[in-house]
Amino acid sequence: MVSGQKRKIMIDIGFQTIGIISVGLLLLSIVLILFKRTKNYAVLVSSLAVLALSYYIINLWIELHRPPLRTLGETRLWYGFFLSFLGVVLWFRWKYIWLFIYSNITASVFLIIDLANPAALDQTLMPALQSVWFVPHVVVYIIGYALLGMSALIAAIRLLMPLWHREIKFSMEYTDNTVYFGFSFLTVGMIFGAIWAKVAWGHYWTWDPKETWAFITWLTYLLYIHIRIKNPKNEKLVSWILIFSFLFLMITWLGIQYLPVSQNSVHTY
Amino acid sequence: MGFIRQDVSSPPYLLFINIKHSWMYLLAQVYILTTLGLTVIRRFSFKLSNIGFMLNHLGLWILLAGAAFGSGDIERYTMHVEKNNVEWIGADNSGKFHELPIAIYLEDFKVDYYSPQIGIWSESKQKLLKNPSFNLIKPDTVFKWDVYDFEVKQILHNAWFMADTFREAPIPGAVYAAEICIKKDEKPVRRGWISSASSLQQPFSLTIDNDLELIMKPPKAKLYQSDIVVFTKSGIEKSGSVTVNNPFTIDGWKIYQFGFDEKMGKWSTTSVFELVRDPWLPIIYMGFAFLLGGAVFIFINGVGTKKKNND
């Protein structure tokens, strides 16, 4: 049997190598997609990055004897994975170069943050997290976050285009669709969380700070959906709503730990 | 809540620190239930094209209504039970004691810990360094960090410090202890014991150099488990075990593992349970089911406005 230190080195090197390879592949695919002749290889290259990341996640899962979803660093890893994955999927769906570039750049940024902060190997999982709901709750949320991050980017581009004196060539359909997908994931994540909370703490909703902010975020996307139905002409307003919604989402995901209320949250990690 | 820490014991007129019991919260509930309810009535139909709307809006209404009307009917009590004893008195939120319709007999209570971990404390930074963190699984292993080798000589799981060394003694107050030899460039620098702390023993650490100290991190719990037998007034008797995330269900009540005597740690002979009865729970779950269906619908169909125009 290998000693603890040897195992740790293996894992660190694992992520250093695979992380750097994935970031390299993602950045390469961005370059490739910019040129007509190499365009078709870009998706292939970023698919390799997705494969490398999934290989790493599976390995980490086995190595830690627990789902790698507990620390912020681990959630960033999943975010990078889902974004690059969505980049590939949405390329086949819509063939938008900027969407592909965005997802790969954002995925790279999150992976680079993880590379810069190598986390210590920690297999422990407190009893409250030992639940069948743990993985679905977090994974569903992260997929939702990745989709809604895209909707915010599309909205920002819509708002910026007139400033660059460019015509907006794409319809609202793209923000609509990413919001519908993302929103359904948020809803499912929230309900999974509520069911889990009932099993773990005896109540499905306790107005924990993270719950409150997740609820606020959910409401702002709900606002977007309703304004789109009632007042489809007002595209500027809804684009702004998407940008603010994403800010709320960031508070929910990453900002919450800096708020004084987080001291009595069950969601600080 | 979002920004301000809530205190349910404060009077409701302090709006923002007890917002759940304020008139604003009530007003918001009444307003949402009314408008959402009216919207559902206005577009009430079971046509296929309307299914997404109905699932989402009716589902949310059922959920909110169930939560609002049901909140008054929720009963929750905490109950302290001693090992080999039966208890049927529970304390409510305000600490008042009540005789409950169910009694709990505690057969056994146990806490399992993960294998202890070693960390390094930096005096100048006044914090535990993020790396390294070693798991102490078995003796005769070597951990390497920086220029140092840490050789684990012995690991004791129930250690007491007696006559300048640690010995195994499984009685309350025992701690994890390990004998470590620190080497620098293959030469031993220091050899001694490190240990975690308990209410009866001080922690031991080993000085590495002027700044760094080798310490044993507080053990992390892996499992809290109570083996219980539950009796109800209606004559039901049922035994089983309760762990975190696995409550015990009997006669409309759910029994949760809530706590134990933390001073005693794994030697605790007291287990604390939370007993919750929420008769409106099926309604809430119905709301969840509707909303889940609605979310699937949105995922496949969007909000359906376009589809409808095409039909």
Coordinates of C-alpha atoms in Angstrom, one line a residue:
Chain A
M1 CA 0.0 0.0 0.0
V2 CA 1.3 3.5 -0.8
S3 CA 1.7 5.9 2.0
G4 CA -0.6 8.9 2.5
Q5 CA 2.0 11.3 1.1
K6 CA 2.6 9.3 -2.0
R7 CA -1.2 9.2 -2.6
K8 CA -1.4 12.9 -2.2
I9 CA 1.4 13.6 -4.6
M10 CA -0.3 11.3 -7.1
I11 CA -3.5 13.3 -6.9
D12 CA -1.8 16.7 -7.0
I13 CA 0.2 15.8 -10.0
G14 CA -2.9 14.2 -11.5
F15 CA -4.7 17.5 -11.4
Q16 CA -1.7 19.6 -12.3
T17 CA -1.2 17.5 -15.5
I18 CA -4.8 17.0 -16.4
G19 CA -5.8 20.5 -15.5
I20 CA -3.1 22.0 -17.6
I21 CA -3.8 19.7 -20.5
S22 CA -7.5 20.5 -20.4
V23 CA -6.9 24.3 -20.2
G24 CA -4.4 23.9 -23.1
L25 CA -6.9 22.0 -25.2
L26 CA -9.7 24.4 -24.4
L27 CA -7.6 27.4 -25.4
L28 CA -6.3 25.6 -28.5
S29 CA -9.9 24.9 -29.5
I30 CA -10.7 28.7 -29.2
V31 CA -7.9 29.5 -31.6
L32 CA -8.9 26.7 -34.0
I33 CA -12.5 27.9 -34.2
L34 CA -11.5 31.3 -35.2
F35 CA -10.1 30.1 -38.6
K36 CA -12.3 28.7 -41.3
R37 CA -10.0 25.9 -42.2
T38 CA -9.5 24.5 -38.7
K39 CA -13.0 25.2 -37.4
N40 CA -14.1 21.6 -37.6
Y41 CA -11.2 20.4 -35.4
A42 CA -12.1 22.8 -32.6
V43 CA -15.0 20.8 -31.3
L44 CA -12.9 17.6 -31.5
V45 CA -10.1 19.3 -29.4
S46 CA -12.5 20.7 -26.8
S47 CA -14.3 17.3 -26.6
L48 CA -10.9 15.8 -25.7
A49 CA -10.7 18.4 -22.8
V50 CA -14.2 17.3 -21.7
L51 CA -13.0 13.7 -21.7
A52 CA -9.9 14.5 -19.8
L53 CA -11.9 16.3 -17.1
S54 CA -14.4 13.6 -16.8
Y55 CA -11.6 11.1 -16.5
Y56 CA -10.1 13.2 -13.7
I57 CA -13.4 13.6 -11.9
I58 CA -14.1 9.9 -11.9
N59 CA -10.6 9.2 -10.7
L60 CA -10.9 11.8 -7.9
W61 CA -14.3 10.3 -6.9
I62 CA -12.7 6.8 -6.6
E63 CA -9.6 8.1 -4.8
L64 CA -11.6 10.2 -2.2
H65 CA -14.2 7.4 -1.5
R66 CA -16.8 10.2 -1.7
P67 CA -18.4 12.4 -4.4
P68 CA -15.9 15.2 -5.1
L69 CA -18.6 17.9 -4.5
R70 CA -17.8 19.1 -1.1
T71 CA -15.4 22.0 -1.4
L72 CA -15.7 25.2 -3.5
G73 CA -12.7 24.0 -5.5
E74 CA -14.5 20.8 -6.3
T75 CA -17.6 22.6 -7.5
R76 CA -15.4 24.8 -9.7
L77 CA -14.0 21.7 -11.3
W78 CA -17.6 20.5 -12.1
Y79 CA -18.5 24.0 -13.4
G80 CA -15.5 23.9 -15.7
F81 CA -16.5 20.4 -16.8
F82 CA -20.1 21.2 -17.5
L83 CA -19.3 24.5 -19.3
S84 CA -16.9 22.9 -21.7
F85 CA -19.4 20.0 -22.2
L86 CA -22.2 22.5 -22.9
G87 CA -19.9 24.4 -25.2
V88 CA -19.6 21.3 -27.4
V89 CA -23.3 20.4 -27.2
L90 CA -24.5 24.0 -28.0
W91 CA -22.0 24.2 -30.9
F92 CA -23.8 21.3 -32.5
R93 CA -27.1 23.0 -31.7
W94 CA -26.5 26.6 -32.8
K95 CA -23.0 26.9 -34.2
Y96 CA -22.3 30.2 -32.4
I97 CA -18.6 30.9 -32.3
W98 CA -18.8 33.4 -29.4
L99 CA -20.8 31.0 -27.3
F100 CA -18.2 28.3 -27.9
I101 CA -15.4 30.7 -27.0
Y102 CA -17.2 32.0 -23.9
S103 CA -17.9 28.5 -22.5
N104 CA -14.3 27.4 -23.1
I105 CA -12.8 30.6 -21.7
T106 CA -15.0 30.5 -18.5
A107 CA -14.2 26.8 -18.1
S108 CA -10.5 27.6 -18.4
V109 CA -10.7 30.4 -15.8
F110 CA -12.3 28.2 -13.3
L111 CA -9.8 25.4 -13.9
I112 CA -6.9 27.9 -13.6
I113 CA -8.3 29.1 -10.2
D114 CA -8.3 25.5 -9.1
L115 CA -4.7 25.0 -10.5
A116 CA -3.6 28.0 -8.5
N117 CA -5.1 26.7 -5.2
P118 CA -4.2 23.0 -4.9
A119 CA -6.5 21.7 -2.2
A120 CA -5.4 19.2 0.4
L121 CA -6.7 15.7 0.1
D122 CA -9.5 15.4 2.5
Q123 CA -11.7 12.3 2.4
T124 CA -13.9 13.3 5.3
L125 CA -17.6 13.8 4.7
M126 CA -19.7 15.0 7.6
P127 CA -22.7 12.9 8.5
A128 CA -25.2 15.5 7.2
L129 CA -23.6 15.3 3.7
Q130 CA -23.8 11.5 3.6
S131 CA -27.0 11.4 1.6
V132 CA -28.3 10.1 -1.7
W133 CA -29.5 13.7 -2.4
F134 CA -26.0 15.2 -2.1
V135 CA -24.9 14.5 -5.7
P136 CA -28.1 15.3 -7.6
H137 CA -28.7 18.5 -5.5
V138 CA -25.2 19.9 -6.3
V139 CA -24.8 18.6 -9.9
V140 CA -28.2 19.8 -11.0
Y141 CA -27.5 23.3 -9.5
I142 CA -24.0 23.5 -11.2
I143 CA -25.6 22.6 -14.6
G144 CA -28.2 25.3 -14.0
Y145 CA -25.4 27.8 -13.1
A146 CA -23.5 27.0 -16.2
L147 CA -26.6 27.5 -18.4
L148 CA -27.6 30.8 -16.7
G149 CA -24.0 32.1 -17.0
M150 CA -24.4 31.7 -20.7
S151 CA -27.8 33.5 -20.7
A152 CA -26.1 36.4 -18.9
L153 CA -23.3 36.5 -21.5
I154 CA -25.8 36.5 -24.4
A155 CA -27.7 39.3 -22.7
A156 CA -24.5 41.3 -22.2
I157 CA -23.6 41.0 -25.8
R158 CA -27.1 42.2 -26.8
L159 CA -26.7 45.2 -24.6
L160 CA -23.2 46.0 -25.9
M161 CA -23.8 45.5 -29.6
P162 CA -25.6 48.9 -30.2
L163 CA -22.7 50.6 -28.4
W164 CA -20.3 49.0 -30.9
H165 CA -22.7 50.2 -33.6
R166 CA -23.4 46.6 -34.6
E167 CA -26.7 45.2 -35.5
I168 CA -28.1 42.5 -33.2
K169 CA -28.3 39.6 -35.5
F170 CA -29.8 37.0 -33.2
S171 CA -33.3 36.8 -31.7
M172 CA -34.2 36.6 -28.0
E173 CA -34.7 32.9 -28.6
Y174 CA -31.2 32.1 -27.3
T175 CA -31.6 33.9 -24.0
D176 CA -35.1 32.4 -23.7
N177 CA -33.8 28.9 -24.2
T178 CA -30.8 29.1 -21.9
V179 CA -33.1 30.6 -19.3
Y180 CA -35.7 27.9 -19.7
F181 CA -33.1 25.1 -19.4
G182 CA -31.3 26.8 -16.6
F183 CA -34.4 27.7 -14.7
S184 CA -35.8 24.2 -14.8
F185 CA -32.4 23.0 -13.4
L186 CA -32.7 25.6 -10.6
T187 CA -36.2 24.5 -9.8
V188 CA -35.2 20.8 -9.6
G189 CA -32.1 21.6 -7.6
M190 CA -34.1 23.6 -5.1
I191 CA -36.7 20.8 -4.7
F192 CA -34.1 18.2 -4.3
G193 CA -32.5 20.4 -1.7
A194 CA -35.8 20.8 0.1
I195 CA -36.5 17.0 0.1
W196 CA -33.0 16.4 1.5
A197 CA -33.4 19.1 4.1
K198 CA -36.5 17.4 5.4
V199 CA -34.7 14.1 5.7
A200 CA -31.6 15.6 7.3
W201 CA -32.9 18.5 9.5
G202 CA -36.6 17.9 9.8
H203 CA -37.8 20.7 7.7
Y204 CA -37.9 21.4 4.0
W205 CA -37.3 25.1 4.2
T206 CA -35.5 27.0 6.9
W207 CA -34.6 30.3 5.4
D208 CA -31.0 29.5 5.6
P209 CA -29.0 32.4 4.0
K210 CA -28.1 30.3 1.0
E211 CA -31.7 29.2 0.6
T212 CA -32.9 32.8 0.8
W213 CA -30.5 33.9 -1.9
A214 CA -31.2 30.9 -4.1
F215 CA -34.9 31.8 -3.7
I216 CA -34.2 35.4 -4.7
T217 CA -32.2 34.2 -7.7
W218 CA -35.0 31.9 -8.7
L219 CA -37.5 34.7 -8.5
T220 CA -35.5 37.0 -10.7
Y221 CA -35.4 34.4 -13.5
L222 CA -39.1 33.9 -12.9
L223 CA -39.5 37.7 -13.5
Y224 CA -37.6 37.4 -16.8
I225 CA -39.9 34.6 -18.0
H226 CA -43.0 36.5 -17.1
I227 CA -41.9 39.8 -18.6
R228 CA -40.9 37.9 -21.8
I229 CA -44.5 36.6 -22.0
K230 CA -46.3 39.8 -21.1
N231 CA -44.1 42.3 -22.9
P232 CA -42.0 40.6 -25.5
K233 CA -41.0 43.9 -27.1
N234 CA -39.0 45.2 -24.2
E235 CA -35.7 43.4 -24.9
K236 CA -33.5 45.8 -23.1
L237 CA -35.2 45.5 -19.8
V238 CA -35.1 41.7 -19.8
S239 CA -31.4 41.7 -20.8
W240 CA -30.6 43.8 -17.8
I241 CA -32.7 41.5 -15.6
L242 CA -30.6 38.6 -16.8
I243 CA -27.4 40.4 -15.8
F244 CA -28.7 41.2 -12.4
S245 CA -30.0 37.7 -11.9
F246 CA -26.6 36.4 -12.6
L247 CA -25.1 38.7 -10.0
F248 CA -27.6 37.3 -7.5
L249 CA -26.6 33.8 -8.6
M250 CA -23.0 34.6 -8.0
I251 CA -23.9 35.9 -4.5
T252 CA -25.7 32.6 -3.9
W253 CA -22.9 30.5 -5.1
L254 CA -19.7 32.3 -4.1
G255 CA -20.6 35.5 -2.3
I256 CA -22.6 34.0 0.5
Q257 CA -19.5 33.1 2.6
Y258 CA -18.5 36.7 2.8
L259 CA -21.8 37.8 4.3
P260 CA -22.0 38.0 8.1
V261 CA -25.2 35.9 8.1
S262 CA -23.3 32.9 6.7
Q263 CA -22.0 32.0 10.2
N264 CA -25.2 30.2 10.9
S265 CA -25.7 28.7 7.5
V266 CA -25.6 25.0 6.8
H267 CA -24.2 25.8 3.4
T268 CA -20.8 27.3 4.3
Y269 CA -17.9 25.4 2.9
Chain B
M1 CA -32.0 35.7 6.4
G2 CA -30.4 37.2 3.3
F3 CA -28.3 39.9 5.1
I4 CA -29.5 40.1 8.7
R5 CA -29.2 37.4 11.2
Q6 CA -32.7 36.3 12.4
D7 CA -33.7 35.9 16.0
V8 CA -37.1 34.2 16.3
S9 CA -37.3 35.0 20.0
S10 CA -37.3 38.8 19.4
P11 CA -40.7 40.6 19.3
P12 CA -42.4 40.7 15.9
Y13 CA -42.5 44.5 15.8
L14 CA -38.7 44.4 15.2
L15 CA -39.5 43.8 11.5
F16 CA -36.1 42.8 10.1
I17 CA -34.7 40.6 12.7
N18 CA -37.8 38.5 13.0
I19 CA -39.3 38.9 9.6
K20 CA -41.0 35.5 9.5
H21 CA -43.3 36.6 12.3
S22 CA -43.9 40.1 11.0
W23 CA -47.0 41.5 9.4
M24 CA -45.0 42.0 6.2
Y25 CA -44.4 38.3 5.8
L26 CA -48.0 37.5 6.4
L27 CA -49.1 40.1 4.0
A28 CA -46.7 38.8 1.3
Q29 CA -48.1 35.3 1.8
V30 CA -51.7 36.4 1.6
Y31 CA -50.9 38.5 -1.5
I32 CA -49.1 35.8 -3.4
L33 CA -51.6 33.1 -2.5
T34 CA -54.5 35.3 -3.7
T35 CA -52.9 36.5 -7.0
L36 CA -51.4 33.2 -7.8
G37 CA -54.7 31.5 -6.9
L38 CA -56.7 33.9 -9.1
T39 CA -54.3 33.3 -12.0
V40 CA -54.7 29.6 -11.7
I41 CA -58.5 29.9 -11.6
R42 CA -58.5 32.3 -14.6
R43 CA -56.6 29.9 -16.8
F44 CA -57.9 26.7 -15.3
S45 CA -58.0 23.9 -17.9
F46 CA -56.6 20.4 -18.3
K47 CA -55.9 20.8 -22.0
L48 CA -52.6 19.4 -23.1
S49 CA -51.2 22.8 -24.1
N50 CA -52.0 24.1 -20.7
I51 CA -50.4 21.3 -18.7
G52 CA -47.1 23.2 -18.1
F53 CA -48.9 26.2 -16.9
M54 CA -51.1 24.2 -14.5
L55 CA -48.2 22.1 -13.1
N56 CA -46.1 25.2 -12.4
H57 CA -48.7 27.6 -11.1
L58 CA -51.0 25.1 -9.3
G59 CA -47.9 23.3 -7.9
L60 CA -46.5 26.5 -6.5
W61 CA -49.8 27.4 -5.1
I62 CA -50.3 24.0 -3.4
L63 CA -46.8 24.2 -2.0
L64 CA -47.1 27.8 -0.7
A65 CA -50.6 27.2 0.7
G66 CA -49.5 23.9 2.3
A67 CA -46.5 25.6 3.9
A68 CA -48.5 28.7 5.1
F69 CA -51.5 26.8 6.5
G70 CA -49.5 23.9 7.7
S71 CA -46.9 25.9 9.6
G72 CA -49.2 26.2 12.6
D73 CA -49.8 22.4 12.7
I74 CA -46.1 21.4 12.8
E75 CA -45.1 20.0 16.1
R76 CA -41.4 19.7 17.0
Y77 CA -39.8 18.7 20.2
T78 CA -36.3 17.8 21.3
M79 CA -35.9 14.8 23.6
H80 CA -32.8 13.8 25.7
V81 CA -32.7 10.1 26.3
E82 CA -30.2 8.3 28.5
K83 CA -28.8 4.9 27.6
N84 CA -31.0 2.1 28.9
N85 CA -33.8 4.5 29.8
V86 CA -37.2 5.3 28.4
E87 CA -38.2 8.9 27.9
W88 CA -41.5 10.5 26.8
I89 CA -41.1 14.1 27.8
G90 CA -40.0 16.5 25.0
A91 CA -39.1 20.2 25.1
D92 CA -40.7 22.6 22.6
N93 CA -39.0 25.6 21.0
S94 CA -39.4 27.8 24.1
G95 CA -38.1 25.1 26.3
K96 CA -41.4 24.1 27.8
F97 CA -41.8 20.4 28.6
H98 CA -44.6 18.3 27.2
E99 CA -45.7 14.7 27.6
L100 CA -45.6 13.2 24.1
P101 CA -47.7 10.4 22.6
I102 CA -44.5 8.5 21.8
A103 CA -41.7 7.2 24.1
I104 CA -38.1 6.3 23.1
Y105 CA -35.9 3.7 24.7
L106 CA -32.2 4.2 24.0
E107 CA -30.5 0.8 23.6
D108 CA -27.2 2.2 22.4
F109 CA -25.5 5.3 21.1
K110 CA -22.3 5.5 19.1
V111 CA -20.1 8.0 17.4
D112 CA -17.6 6.9 14.7
Y113 CA -14.7 9.1 13.7
Y114 CA -12.6 9.3 10.5
S115 CA -9.0 8.4 11.0
P116 CA -7.2 11.3 12.7
Q117 CA -5.3 13.9 10.7
I118 CA -2.0 15.6 11.2
G119 CA -1.6 19.3 10.3
I120 CA 1.1 21.9 10.6
W121 CA 0.4 25.1 12.6
S122 CA 2.3 28.3 11.7
E123 CA 3.0 30.5 14.7
S124 CA 3.8 33.6 12.6
K125 CA 0.7 33.2 10.4
Q126 CA -1.4 32.1 13.4
K127 CA -3.1 29.5 11.3
L128 CA -3.2 25.9 10.2
L129 CA -1.4 25.5 6.9
K130 CA -3.6 24.2 4.1
N131 CA -1.0 21.7 3.2
P132 CA 0.1 19.2 4.4
S133 CA -2.7 17.2 5.9
F134 CA -1.9 13.6 6.5
N135 CA -4.3 10.8 7.4
L136 CA -3.0 8.6 10.3
I137 CA -4.2 5.2 9.2
K138 CA -1.4 2.8 10.4
P139 CA 1.9 3.0 12.1
D140 CA 5.3 2.7 10.3
T141 CA 4.3 5.1 7.5
V142 CA 6.4 8.1 6.5
F143 CA 5.0 11.4 5.3
K144 CA 7.2 13.8 3.4
W145 CA 6.7 17.5 3.4
D146 CA 9.1 20.3 2.5
V147 CA 12.6 19.2 3.9
Y148 CA 11.0 17.0 6.6
D149 CA 10.2 13.4 6.9
F150 CA 7.5 12.5 9.5
E151 CA 7.8 8.9 10.6
V152 CA 4.7 7.5 12.4
K153 CA 5.9 5.2 15.2
Q154 CA 2.6 4.4 17.1
I155 CA -1.0 5.4 16.8
L156 CA -3.3 5.1 19.9
H157 CA -7.0 5.4 19.5
N158 CA -8.0 5.7 23.2
A159 CA -4.9 7.4 24.7
W160 CA -4.3 8.8 28.2
F161 CA -1.2 10.6 29.2
M162 CA 0.3 8.9 32.1
A163 CA 3.8 9.2 33.6
D164 CA 5.3 11.1 30.7
T165 CA 4.0 8.9 27.9
F166 CA 0.7 8.0 26.3
R167 CA -1.0 4.6 27.0
E168 CA -4.1 2.9 25.6
A169 CA -7.0 3.2 28.1
P170 CA -10.5 3.1 26.7
I171 CA -12.3 5.2 29.3
P172 CA -14.1 8.6 28.9
G173 CA -11.8 11.4 28.1
A174 CA -9.4 9.3 26.0
V175 CA -7.9 11.0 22.9
Y176 CA -6.2 10.1 19.7
A177 CA -2.4 10.2 20.1
A178 CA 0.5 9.3 17.8
E179 CA 4.2 9.1 18.4
I180 CA 6.1 10.8 15.6
C181 CA 9.8 11.1 14.7
I182 CA 10.7 14.2 12.7
K183 CA 13.7 13.9 10.4
K184 CA 15.5 16.5 8.4
D185 CA 17.9 15.3 5.7
E186 CA 17.6 11.8 7.1
K187 CA 18.7 12.9 10.6
P188 CA 16.2 12.8 13.4
V189 CA 15.4 16.2 14.7
R190 CA 12.8 15.5 17.3
R191 CA 10.7 12.6 18.5
G192 CA 7.6 12.8 20.7
W193 CA 3.8 12.6 21.0
I194 CA 1.0 14.6 19.5
S195 CA -2.6 14.2 20.5
S196 CA -6.0 15.7 20.1
A197 CA -7.9 17.2 23.0
S198 CA -10.8 16.2 25.1
S199 CA -12.6 17.8 28.0
L200 CA -10.2 16.0 30.3
Q201 CA -6.9 16.2 28.4
Q202 CA -4.8 19.0 26.9
P203 CA -3.7 18.6 23.3
F204 CA 0.0 17.8 22.6
S205 CA 2.0 19.2 19.8
L206 CA 5.6 18.8 18.5
T207 CA 7.7 21.9 17.7
I208 CA 9.4 21.5 14.3
D209 CA 11.3 24.8 14.2
N210 CA 10.9 28.4 15.4
D211 CA 7.7 28.8 13.5
L212 CA 6.1 25.5 12.8
E213 CA 4.4 23.0 15.0
L214 CA 3.1 19.6 14.2
I215 CA -0.4 19.1 15.6
M216 CA -3.2 16.5 15.6
K217 CA -6.4 18.0 14.1
P218 CA -9.7 17.6 16.1
P219 CA -11.2 14.3 15.0
K220 CA -14.1 14.5 12.4
A221 CA -17.2 12.6 13.0
K222 CA -18.2 10.0 10.4
L223 CA -21.4 8.6 12.0
Y224 CA -23.8 9.3 14.9
Q225 CA -26.1 6.4 15.5
S226 CA -28.7 5.6 18.1
D227 CA -30.3 2.2 18.4
I228 CA -33.8 2.8 19.7
V229 CA -37.1 1.1 20.5
V230 CA -40.2 3.4 20.1
F231 CA -43.5 2.9 21.8
T232 CA -46.7 4.9 20.9
K233 CA -49.8 5.5 23.0
S234 CA -51.8 3.6 20.4
G235 CA -49.7 0.5 21.3
I236 CA -47.3 0.3 18.4
E237 CA -43.7 -0.9 19.3
K238 CA -41.0 -0.6 16.7
S239 CA -37.2 -0.8 16.9
G240 CA -34.5 0.4 14.6
S241 CA -31.6 2.8 14.4
V242 CA -31.5 6.5 13.7
T243 CA -28.6 8.3 12.0
V244 CA -28.2 11.7 10.5
N245 CA -30.0 11.6 7.1
N246 CA -31.9 8.5 8.2
P247 CA -34.8 9.5 10.4
F248 CA -37.1 6.9 12.0
T249 CA -40.7 7.1 11.0
I250 CA -43.6 6.0 13.3
D251 CA -47.3 7.0 13.5
G252 CA -46.9 10.3 11.6
W253 CA -43.8 11.3 13.6
K254 CA -40.3 11.5 12.3
I255 CA -37.5 11.0 14.8
Y256 CA -34.1 12.7 13.9
Q257 CA -30.7 12.2 15.4
F258 CA -30.2 15.7 16.7
G259 CA -27.3 15.7 19.1
F260 CA -25.5 14.0 22.0
D261 CA -23.4 14.9 25.0
E262 CA -20.5 16.6 23.2
K263 CA -18.4 16.9 26.3
M264 CA -18.3 13.1 26.5
G265 CA -17.7 12.7 22.8
K266 CA -17.8 9.1 21.7
W267 CA -18.3 8.1 25.3
S268 CA -21.7 9.9 25.4
T269 CA -24.5 7.9 27.0
T270 CA -27.0 10.5 26.1
S271 CA -28.6 10.9 22.7
V272 CA -30.7 13.9 21.7
F273 CA -33.6 13.4 19.3
E274 CA -35.8 15.8 17.4
L275 CA -39.4 14.7 17.0
V276 CA -41.3 16.3 14.2
R277 CA -44.9 15.8 13.1
D278 CA -46.0 17.7 10.0
P279 CA -49.5 16.5 8.9
W280 CA -49.3 18.7 5.8
L281 CA -46.3 17.0 4.5
P282 CA -48.1 15.0 1.8
I283 CA -49.5 18.3 0.4
I284 CA -46.0 19.8 0.3
Y285 CA -44.7 16.8 -1.5
M286 CA -47.6 17.0 -4.0
G287 CA -46.5 20.6 -4.6
F288 CA -42.9 19.4 -5.2
A289 CA -44.1 16.7 -7.6
F290 CA -46.1 19.2 -9.6
L291 CA -43.2 21.7 -9.8
L292 CA -40.8 18.9 -10.8
G293 CA -43.2 18.0 -13.6
G294 CA -43.4 21.7 -14.5
A295 CA -39.6 21.9 -14.6
V296 CA -39.4 18.9 -16.9
F297 CA -42.1 20.6 -19.1
I298 CA -40.2 23.9 -19.3
F299 CA -37.0 22.0 -20.1
I300 CA -38.7 20.2 -23.1
N301 CA -41.1 22.9 -24.2
G302 CA -40.0 26.2 -22.9
V303 CA -42.8 28.2 -21.5
G304 CA -45.0 27.0 -24.4
T305 CA -46.1 30.3 -25.8
K306 CA -44.7 29.6 -29.2
K307 CA -46.0 26.1 -29.3
K308 CA -49.4 27.4 -28.6
N309 CA -49.3 29.9 -31.5
N310 CA -48.4 27.1 -33.9
D311 CA -51.2 24.8 -32.7

